[in-house]
JSON list of C-alpha atoms in Angstrom, two decimals:
[
{"chain": "U", "resi": 1, "resn": "MET", "atom": "CA", "xyz": [-122.05, -58.32, 80.97]},
{"chain": "U", "resi": 2, "resn": "SER", "atom": "CA", "xyz": [-125.58, -57.17, 80.65]},
{"chain": "U", "resi": 3, "resn": "HIS", "atom": "CA", "xyz": [-127.60, -54.63, 82.73]},
{"chain": "U", "resi": 4, "resn": "ASN", "atom": "CA", "xyz": [-130.51, -52.26, 82.54]},
{"chain": "U", "resi": 5, "resn": "THR", "atom": "CA", "xyz": [-129.98, -48.58, 83.14]},
{"chain": "U", "resi": 6, "resn": "ARG", "atom": "CA", "xyz": [-132.48, -47.42, 85.79]},
{"chain": "U", "resi": 7, "resn": "GLY", "atom": "CA", "xyz": [-133.06, -44.43, 87.93]},
{"chain": "U", "resi": 8, "resn": "GLN", "atom": "CA", "xyz": [-135.80, -41.99, 87.24]},
{"chain": "U", "resi": 9, "resn": "THR", "atom": "CA", "xyz": [-136.34, -43.35, 83.74]},
{"chain": "U", "resi": 10, "resn": "ALA", "atom": "CA", "xyz": [-139.84, -44.72, 82.84]},
{"chain": "U", "resi": 11, "resn": "PRO", "atom": "CA", "xyz": [-139.77, -48.48, 82.67]},
{"chain": "U", "resi": 12, "resn": "GLN", "atom": "CA", "xyz": [-140.79, -48.38, 78.93]},
{"chain": "U", "resi": 13, "resn": "LYS", "atom": "CA", "xyz": [-137.69, -46.32, 78.21]},
{"chain": "U", "resi": 14, "resn": "VAL", "atom": "CA", "xyz": [-135.05, -48.49, 79.98]},
{"chain": "U", "resi": 15, "resn": "LYS", "atom": "CA", "xyz": [-132.26, -49.50, 77.64]},
{"chain": "U", "resi": 16, "resn": "ARG", "atom": "CA", "xyz": [-130.41, -52.73, 77.81]},
{"chain": "U", "resi": 17, "resn": "HIS", "atom": "CA", "xyz": [-126.60, -52.77, 76.97]},
{"chain": "U", "resi": 18, "resn": "ASN", "atom": "CA", "xyz": [-124.32, -55.74, 76.59]},
{"chain": "U", "resi": 19, "resn": "ALA", "atom": "CA", "xyz": [-120.57, -55.82, 76.84]},
{"chain": "U", "resi": 20, "resn": "GLN", "atom": "CA", "xyz": [-117.94, -58.61, 76.53]},
{"chain": "U", "resi": 21, "resn": "VAL", "atom": "CA", "xyz": [-115.28, -58.55, 79.17]},
{"chain": "U", "resi": 22, "resn": "ARG", "atom": "CA", "xyz": [-112.04, -60.59, 79.03]},
{"chain": "U", "resi": 23, "resn": "LEU", "atom": "CA", "xyz": [-110.69, -61.64, 82.38]},
{"chain": "U", "resi": 24, "resn": "ASP", "atom": "CA", "xyz": [-107.66, -63.71, 83.29]},
{"chain": "U", "resi": 25, "resn": "ASP", "atom": "CA", "xyz": [-107.95, -66.44, 85.85]},
{"chain": "U", "resi": 26, "resn": "ASP", "atom": "CA", "xyz": [-106.94, -64.17, 88.87]},
{"chain": "U", "resi": 27, "resn": "ASP", "atom": "CA", "xyz": [-109.56, -61.50, 87.85]},
{"chain": "U", "resi": 28, "resn": "LYS", "atom": "CA", "xyz": [-112.20, -64.21, 87.45]},
{"chain": "U", "resi": 29, "resn": "SER", "atom": "CA", "xyz": [-111.30, -65.65, 90.78]},
{"chain": "U", "resi": 30, "resn": "GLY", "atom": "CA", "xyz": [-111.60, -62.17, 92.38]},
{"chain": "U", "resi": 31, "resn": "LEU", "atom": "CA", "xyz": [-114.99, -61.58, 90.81]},
{"chain": "U", "resi": 32, "resn": "ARG", "atom": "CA", "xyz": [-116.07, -65.04, 92.16]},
{"chain": "U", "resi": 33, "resn": "ARG", "atom": "CA", "xyz": [-114.88, -64.06, 95.60]},
{"chain": "U", "resi": 34, "resn": "MET", "atom": "CA", "xyz": [-116.83, -60.84, 95.48]},
{"chain": "U", "resi": 35, "resn": "THR", "atom": "CA", "xyz": [-120.03, -62.70, 94.40]},
{"chain": "U", "resi": 36, "resn": "ALA", "atom": "CA", "xyz": [-119.54, -65.07, 97.19]},
{"chain": "U", "resi": 37, "resn": "GLU", "atom": "CA", "xyz": [-119.14, -62.19, 99.73]},
{"chain": "U", "resi": 38, "resn": "PHE", "atom": "CA", "xyz": [-122.21, -60.47, 98.40]},
{"chain": "U", "resi": 39, "resn": "PRO", "atom": "CA", "xyz": [-124.62, -63.28, 97.08]},
{"chain": "U", "resi": 40, "resn": "LEU", "atom": "CA", "xyz": [-127.32, -60.75, 96.17]},
{"chain": "U", "resi": 41, "resn": "TYR", "atom": "CA", "xyz": [-124.95, -59.16, 93.51]},
{"chain": "U", "resi": 42, "resn": "SER", "atom": "CA", "xyz": [-124.33, -60.78, 90.19]},
{"chain": "U", "resi": 43, "resn": "GLU", "atom": "CA", "xyz": [-121.02, -60.54, 88.27]},
{"chain": "U", "resi": 44, "resn": "SER", "atom": "CA", "xyz": [-122.53, -57.93, 85.98]},
{"chain": "U", "resi": 45, "resn": "VAL", "atom": "CA", "xyz": [-123.73, -55.70, 88.96]},
{"chain": "U", "resi": 46, "resn": "ILE", "atom": "CA", "xyz": [-120.21, -55.86, 90.47]},
{"chain": "U", "resi": 47, "resn": "LEU", "atom": "CA", "xyz": [-118.53, -54.94, 87.11]},
{"chain": "U", "resi": 48, "resn": "ARG", "atom": "CA", "xyz": [-121.03, -52.06, 86.58]},
{"chain": "U", "resi": 49, "resn": "ALA", "atom": "CA", "xyz": [-120.23, -50.84, 90.10]},
{"chain": "U", "resi": 50, "resn": "ALA", "atom": "CA", "xyz": [-116.48, -50.94, 89.17]},
{"chain": "U", "resi": 51, "resn": "LEU", "atom": "CA", "xyz": [-117.16, -49.08, 86.01]},
{"chain": "U", "resi": 52, "resn": "GLN", "atom": "CA", "xyz": [-119.08, -46.32, 87.81]},
{"chain": "U", "resi": 53, "resn": "THR", "atom": "CA", "xyz": [-116.24, -46.01, 90.42]},
{"chain": "U", "resi": 54, "resn": "LEU", "atom": "CA", "xyz": [-113.71, -45.59, 87.69]},
{"chain": "U", "resi": 55, "resn": "LEU", "atom": "CA", "xyz": [-115.96, -43.04, 85.86]},
{"chain": "U", "resi": 56, "resn": "ALA", "atom": "CA", "xyz": [-116.20, -41.11, 89.12]},
{"chain": "U", "resi": 57, "resn": "CYS", "atom": "CA", "xyz": [-112.38, -40.56, 89.14]},
{"chain": "U", "resi": 58, "resn": "SER", "atom": "CA", "xyz": [-110.70, -37.76, 87.29]},
{"chain": "U", "resi": 59, "resn": "GLY", "atom": "CA", "xyz": [-109.35, -38.39, 83.85]},
{"chain": "U", "resi": 60, "resn": "GLU", "atom": "CA", "xyz": [-105.78, -38.42, 85.18]},
{"chain": "U", "resi": 61, "resn": "VAL", "atom": "CA", "xyz": [-106.63, -40.99, 87.80]},
{"chain": "U", "resi": 62, "resn": "ARG", "atom": "CA", "xyz": [-108.62, -43.08, 85.33]},
{"chain": "U", "resi": 63, "resn": "SER", "atom": "CA", "xyz": [-105.78, -43.04, 82.90]},
{"chain": "U", "resi": 64, "resn": "ALA", "atom": "CA", "xyz": [-103.21, -44.03, 85.61]},
{"chain": "U", "resi": 65, "resn": "ILE", "atom": "CA", "xyz": [-105.39, -46.91, 86.82]},
{"chain": "U", "resi": 66, "resn": "VAL", "atom": "CA", "xyz": [-106.04, -48.20, 83.36]},
{"chain": "U", "resi": 67, "resn": "LEU", "atom": "CA", "xyz": [-102.39, -48.01, 82.43]},
{"chain": "U", "resi": 68, "resn": "ALA", "atom": "CA", "xyz": [-101.38, -49.81, 85.64]},
{"chain": "U", "resi": 69, "resn": "SER", "atom": "CA", "xyz": [-103.82, -52.55, 84.94]},
{"chain": "U", "resi": 70, "resn": "LEU", "atom": "CA", "xyz": [-102.64, -52.94, 81.31]},
{"chain": "U", "resi": 71, "resn": "THR", "atom": "CA", "xyz": [-99.06, -53.14, 82.49]},
{"chain": "U", "resi": 72, "resn": "ASP", "atom": "CA", "xyz": [-99.81, -55.61, 85.37]},
{"chain": "U", "resi": 73, "resn": "LYS", "atom": "CA", "xyz": [-98.79, -53.00, 87.93]},
{"chain": "U", "resi": 74, "resn": "ASP", "atom": "CA", "xyz": [-100.33, -52.61, 91.36]},
{"chain": "U", "resi": 75, "resn": "VAL", "atom": "CA", "xyz": [-103.43, -50.58, 90.84]},
{"chain": "U", "resi": 76, "resn": "GLY", "atom": "CA", "xyz": [-103.66, -50.06, 94.55]},
{"chain": "U", "resi": 77, "resn": "GLU", "atom": "CA", "xyz": [-100.50, -48.11, 94.49]},
{"chain": "U", "resi": 78, "resn": "VAL", "atom": "CA", "xyz": [-101.80, -45.69, 91.92]},
{"chain": "U", "resi": 79, "resn": "MET", "atom": "CA", "xyz": [-104.95, -45.36, 94.16]},
{"chain": "U", "resi": 80, "resn": "ARG", "atom": "CA", "xyz": [-102.82, -44.53, 97.21]},
{"chain": "U", "resi": 81, "resn": "ARG", "atom": "CA", "xyz": [-100.88, -41.91, 95.23]},
{"chain": "U", "resi": 82, "resn": "HIS", "atom": "CA", "xyz": [-104.08, -40.17, 94.48]},
{"chain": "U", "resi": 83, "resn": "GLY", "atom": "CA", "xyz": [-105.48, -40.26, 98.00]},
{"chain": "U", "resi": 84, "resn": "MET", "atom": "CA", "xyz": [-107.79, -43.24, 97.61]},
{"chain": "U", "resi": 85, "resn": "GLN", "atom": "CA", "xyz": [-107.82, -46.08, 100.10]},
{"chain": "U", "resi": 86, "resn": "PRO", "atom": "CA", "xyz": [-107.59, -49.57, 98.35]},
{"chain": "U", "resi": 87, "resn": "ALA", "atom": "CA", "xyz": [-108.04, -52.80, 100.09]},
{"chain": "U", "resi": 88, "resn": "THR", "atom": "CA", "xyz": [-105.06, -53.98, 102.20]},
{"chain": "U", "resi": 89, "resn": "GLU", "atom": "CA", "xyz": [-102.89, -56.77, 100.95]},
{"chain": "U", "resi": 90, "resn": "GLY", "atom": "CA", "xyz": [-104.63, -60.04, 100.82]},
{"chain": "U", "resi": 91, "resn": "GLU", "atom": "CA", "xyz": [-107.99, -58.33, 101.00]},
{"chain": "U", "resi": 92, "resn": "GLY", "atom": "CA", "xyz": [-108.39, -57.18, 97.47]},
{"chain": "U", "resi": 93, "resn": "THR", "atom": "CA", "xyz": [-105.99, -56.65, 94.62]},
{"chain": "U", "resi": 94, "resn": "HIS", "atom": "CA", "xyz": [-103.88, -59.52, 93.09]},
{"chain": "U", "resi": 95, "resn": "ALA", "atom": "CA", "xyz": [-101.37, -57.61, 90.99]},
{"chain": "U", "resi": 96, "resn": "GLU", "atom": "CA", "xyz": [-97.83, -57.33, 92.69]}
]
């Protein structure tokens, strides 16, 4: 994943960061579905938005979401417990 940090930063001061992300087939398929739904967005833009969304959560919620993801639990259930509204079944998550 590669992106430029932008905002009110002068163009000559924009920093480029790279990260490697490992995805299983289900995650890669979901990412491809999202890029198909929103063709103007690249995979890296979608992953950056996901990271920003996670960072906007409290530490407790972030921790619960990451733990659920690592243990193949339903991340949507964690989100519902914390008052967030995940996609309905078949619309978003793939973990059961």
